[in-house]
């Protein structure tokens, strides 16, 4: 049965993660190729939601806690001044060779003798995208080591984070019925939903194998939590009632920031750094991740299709209430019925846009993103001075000012 299949896969995956067993990981990979896995995962996911799976997580019940590292205006003056002092280092140029190496290693890791599966798994990796996640891991690893190159094990975290992210894109495009991403047709559009889901599963399987080979239980647990959080974020998006800014931030943490935060902390652990530096790494990743997602939601209103590589207003057309909509609802009670019916009636989207523009919600959303950017900079300022530290700070500015 589907439930038995899912149970067997889950036991194999848990054994692989807790023991670092590559043999158990291979069993998980084989299970993923079974015809019914996607249905099994869906059924298990719904049961977990019914059993209040989400309520076991403090972030869900209490919200994402404020950063423990605050931006010190007395010490640094202003965020703009800090950016001015560190803008001389281009973050992506600084680690270009390392990012190219990460991409090449991922291509080797996901290589398959199945031609179509290989094409599907490599499709967005070839497109390269922003590569912000591996860039953050590589820059942070270098900054923690006072300018020394990241270790091979830290580079593995960069590879794993990008594979998990790419897998989530393949799955998200199926859920959202998307036709384009990064200016390209989506996998589900080219090959169908089944191949898109299998391609994402395959990437997660290869990421799990790579993770198991690190043989560090703490890091394995942290990186595995990312995948759990991706599921929780999707469940929040589908089922959580009573939209609010707090719930929105929690969902954004699960879907975007957790990957950056836990990848950064894992890199710090593998570099042998103490708990204080692990916290700095985590806080940087968490806050730059939240700023990134909030700006992404802002660009859905302010951006254009050519720059974004995907249609604008896609969230509101999908019935999702992101920060601009939620802020507008705080000013206009008329927004709530639109949110409740997921903008499904004729004229709902246009009316919601009117309230968003009239309320100043876009400015409030920008301010929310800036608050998390400040927290990310505060964390980066705890790192030893180096070009890598400057690049991390410059990257926060890129996140705030990006148009794609």
CSV table of N, CA and C in Angstrom, one decimal, residues 292-354:
chain,number,residue,atom,x,y,z
A,292,UNK,N,15.4,38.4,1.8
A,292,UNK,CA,15.3,37.9,0.4
A,292,UNK,C,13.9,37.6,0.0
A,293,UNK,N,13.2,36.8,0.8
A,293,UNK,CA,11.8,36.4,0.5
A,293,UNK,C,10.9,37.6,0.5
A,294,UNK,N,11.0,38.5,1.5
A,294,UNK,CA,10.1,39.6,1.5
A,294,UNK,C,10.3,40.5,0.3
A,295,UNK,N,11.6,40.7,-0.1
A,295,UNK,CA,11.8,41.5,-1.4
A,295,UNK,C,11.3,40.7,-2.6
A,296,UNK,N,11.4,39.4,-2.6
A,296,UNK,CA,10.8,38.6,-3.7
A,296,UNK,C,9.3,38.9,-3.8
A,297,UNK,N,8.6,38.9,-2.6
A,297,UNK,CA,7.2,39.1,-2.7
A,297,UNK,C,6.9,40.6,-3.0
A,298,UNK,N,7.7,41.5,-2.7
A,298,UNK,CA,7.6,42.9,-3.1
A,298,UNK,C,7.7,43.0,-4.6
A,299,UNK,N,8.7,42.3,-5.2
A,299,UNK,CA,8.9,42.4,-6.6
A,299,UNK,C,7.8,41.8,-7.4
A,300,UNK,N,7.0,40.9,-6.8
A,300,UNK,CA,5.8,40.4,-7.5
A,300,UNK,C,4.8,41.5,-7.8
A,301,UNK,N,4.9,42.6,-7.0
A,301,UNK,CA,4.1,43.8,-7.3
A,301,UNK,C,4.8,44.8,-8.1
A,302,UNK,N,6.1,45.0,-7.8
A,302,UNK,CA,6.8,46.2,-8.4
A,302,UNK,C,7.7,45.8,-9.6
A,303,UNK,N,8.0,44.5,-9.7
A,303,UNK,CA,8.9,44.1,-10.8
A,303,UNK,C,8.3,44.0,-12.1
A,304,UNK,N,9.0,43.5,-13.1
A,304,UNK,CA,8.5,43.2,-14.4
A,304,UNK,C,8.9,41.8,-14.9
A,305,UNK,N,8.1,41.3,-15.8
A,305,UNK,CA,8.3,39.9,-16.2
A,305,UNK,C,9.7,39.6,-16.8
A,306,UNK,N,10.2,40.5,-17.6
A,306,UNK,CA,11.5,40.4,-18.2
A,306,UNK,C,12.6,40.2,-17.2
A,307,UNK,N,12.6,41.1,-16.2
A,307,UNK,CA,13.6,41.1,-15.2
A,307,UNK,C,13.5,39.8,-14.3
A,308,UNK,N,12.3,39.5,-13.9
A,308,UNK,CA,12.1,38.4,-13.0
A,308,UNK,C,12.2,37.0,-13.6
A,309,UNK,N,12.0,36.9,-14.9
A,309,UNK,CA,12.0,35.6,-15.6
A,309,UNK,C,10.7,34.8,-15.3
A,310,UNK,N,9.7,35.4,-14.7
A,310,UNK,CA,8.4,34.8,-14.4
A,310,UNK,C,7.4,35.8,-14.4
A,311,UNK,N,6.1,35.5,-14.5
A,311,UNK,CA,5.0,36.5,-14.5
A,311,UNK,C,5.0,37.2,-13.2
A,312,UNK,N,4.6,38.5,-13.2
A,312,UNK,CA,4.3,39.3,-12.0
A,312,UNK,C,2.9,39.0,-11.5
A,313,UNK,N,2.7,39.4,-10.3
A,313,UNK,CA,1.4,39.2,-9.6
A,313,UNK,C,1.0,37.7,-9.6
A,314,UNK,N,2.0,36.8,-9.6
A,314,UNK,CA,1.7,35.4,-9.7
A,314,UNK,C,1.1,34.9,-8.3
A,315,UNK,N,1.6,35.5,-7.2
A,315,UNK,CA,1.1,35.1,-5.9
A,315,UNK,C,-0.4,35.4,-5.7
A,316,UNK,N,-0.7,36.7,-6.0
A,316,UNK,CA,-2.1,37.1,-5.8
A,316,UNK,C,-3.1,36.3,-6.8
A,317,UNK,N,-2.6,36.1,-8.0
A,317,UNK,CA,-3.4,35.3,-8.9
A,317,UNK,C,-3.5,33.8,-8.4
A,318,UNK,N,-2.6,33.4,-7.6
A,318,UNK,CA,-2.7,32.0,-7.0
A,318,UNK,C,-3.5,32.0,-5.7
A,319,UNK,N,-4.0,33.2,-5.3
A,319,UNK,CA,-4.8,33.2,-4.1
A,319,UNK,C,-3.9,33.4,-2.8
A,320,UNK,N,-2.7,33.8,-3.0
A,320,UNK,CA,-1.8,33.9,-1.8
A,320,UNK,C,-1.7,35.4,-1.3
A,321,UNK,N,-1.8,35.5,0.0
A,321,UNK,CA,-1.7,36.9,0.6
A,321,UNK,C,-0.3,37.0,1.2
A,322,UNK,N,0.5,37.8,0.5
A,322,UNK,CA,1.9,38.0,1.0
A,322,UNK,C,1.9,39.4,1.7
A,323,UNK,N,3.1,39.8,2.1
A,323,UNK,CA,3.2,41.0,3.0
A,323,UNK,C,2.5,42.3,2.4
A,324,UNK,N,2.6,42.6,1.2
A,324,UNK,CA,1.9,43.8,0.7
A,324,UNK,C,0.4,43.7,0.9
A,325,UNK,N,-0.2,42.6,0.6
A,325,UNK,CA,-1.6,42.4,0.8
A,325,UNK,C,-2.0,42.4,2.3
A,326,UNK,N,-1.2,41.8,3.1
A,326,UNK,CA,-1.5,41.7,4.6
A,326,UNK,C,-1.4,43.1,5.2
A,327,UNK,N,-0.4,43.9,4.8
A,327,UNK,CA,-0.3,45.3,5.3
A,327,UNK,C,-1.5,46.1,4.8
A,328,UNK,N,-1.9,46.0,3.6
A,328,UNK,CA,-3.1,46.7,3.1
A,328,UNK,C,-4.3,46.3,3.9
A,329,UNK,N,-4.4,45.1,4.3
A,329,UNK,CA,-5.6,44.6,5.1
A,329,UNK,C,-5.6,45.3,6.4
A,330,UNK,N,-4.5,45.7,6.9
A,330,UNK,CA,-4.5,46.4,8.2
A,330,UNK,C,-5.1,47.8,8.1
A,331,UNK,N,-5.1,48.3,6.9
A,331,UNK,CA,-5.6,49.7,6.7
A,331,UNK,C,-7.0,49.7,6.1
A,332,UNK,N,-7.4,48.6,5.4
A,332,UNK,CA,-8.7,48.6,4.8
A,332,UNK,C,-9.3,47.2,5.1
A,333,UNK,N,-10.4,47.3,5.9
A,333,UNK,CA,-11.1,46.0,6.2
A,333,UNK,C,-11.7,45.4,5.0
A,334,UNK,N,-11.9,46.1,3.9
A,334,UNK,CA,-12.5,45.6,2.7
A,334,UNK,C,-11.6,44.5,2.1
A,335,UNK,N,-10.3,44.5,2.5
A,335,UNK,CA,-9.4,43.5,1.9
A,335,UNK,C,-9.7,42.1,2.4
A,336,UNK,N,-10.2,41.9,3.6
A,336,UNK,CA,-10.3,40.6,4.2
A,336,UNK,C,-11.2,39.7,3.4
A,337,UNK,N,-12.4,40.1,2.9
A,337,UNK,CA,-13.2,39.2,2.1
A,337,UNK,C,-12.4,38.7,0.9
A,338,UNK,N,-11.6,39.6,0.3
A,338,UNK,CA,-10.9,39.2,-0.9
A,338,UNK,C,-9.8,38.1,-0.6
A,339,UNK,N,-9.2,38.3,0.6
A,339,UNK,CA,-8.2,37.3,1.1
A,339,UNK,C,-8.9,36.0,1.3
A,340,UNK,N,-10.0,36.1,2.0
A,340,UNK,CA,-10.7,34.8,2.4
A,340,UNK,C,-11.1,34.0,1.2
A,341,UNK,N,-11.5,34.7,0.1
A,341,UNK,CA,-11.9,33.9,-1.1
A,341,UNK,C,-10.8,33.8,-2.1
A,342,UNK,N,-9.6,34.1,-1.6
A,342,UNK,CA,-8.4,33.9,-2.4
A,342,UNK,C,-8.4,34.6,-3.8
A,343,UNK,N,-9.0,35.8,-3.8
A,343,UNK,CA,-9.1,36.7,-5.0
A,343,UNK,C,-9.7,36.0,-6.2
A,344,UNK,N,-10.7,35.2,-5.9
A,344,UNK,CA,-11.2,34.3,-6.9
A,344,UNK,C,-12.3,34.9,-7.8
A,345,UNK,N,-12.9,36.0,-7.4
A,345,UNK,CA,-14.0,36.6,-8.1
A,345,UNK,C,-13.5,37.6,-9.1
A,346,UNK,N,-14.2,37.9,-10.2
A,346,UNK,CA,-13.8,38.8,-11.2
A,346,UNK,C,-13.7,40.2,-10.5
A,347,UNK,N,-12.6,40.8,-10.8
A,347,UNK,CA,-12.3,42.2,-10.2
A,347,UNK,C,-11.6,42.2,-8.9
A,348,UNK,N,-11.4,41.0,-8.3
A,348,UNK,CA,-10.8,40.9,-6.9
A,348,UNK,C,-9.3,41.4,-7.0
A,349,UNK,N,-8.6,40.9,-8.0
A,349,UNK,CA,-7.2,41.2,-8.1
A,349,UNK,C,-7.0,42.7,-8.3
A,350,UNK,N,-7.8,43.3,-9.2
A,350,UNK,CA,-7.6,44.8,-9.4
A,350,UNK,C,-8.0,45.6,-8.2
A,351,UNK,N,-9.0,45.1,-7.4
A,351,UNK,CA,-9.4,45.8,-6.2
A,351,UNK,C,-8.3,45.7,-5.2
A,352,UNK,N,-7.8,44.5,-5.0
A,352,UNK,CA,-6.7,44.3,-4.0
A,352,UNK,C,-5.5,45.2,-4.4
A,353,UNK,N,-5.1,45.3,-5.7
A,353,UNK,CA,-4.0,46.2,-6.1
A,353,UNK,C,-4.3,47.6,-5.7
A,354,UNK,N,-5.6,48.0,-5.9
A,354,UNK,CA,-6.0,49.4,-5.5
A,354,UNK,C,-5.7,49.7,-4.1
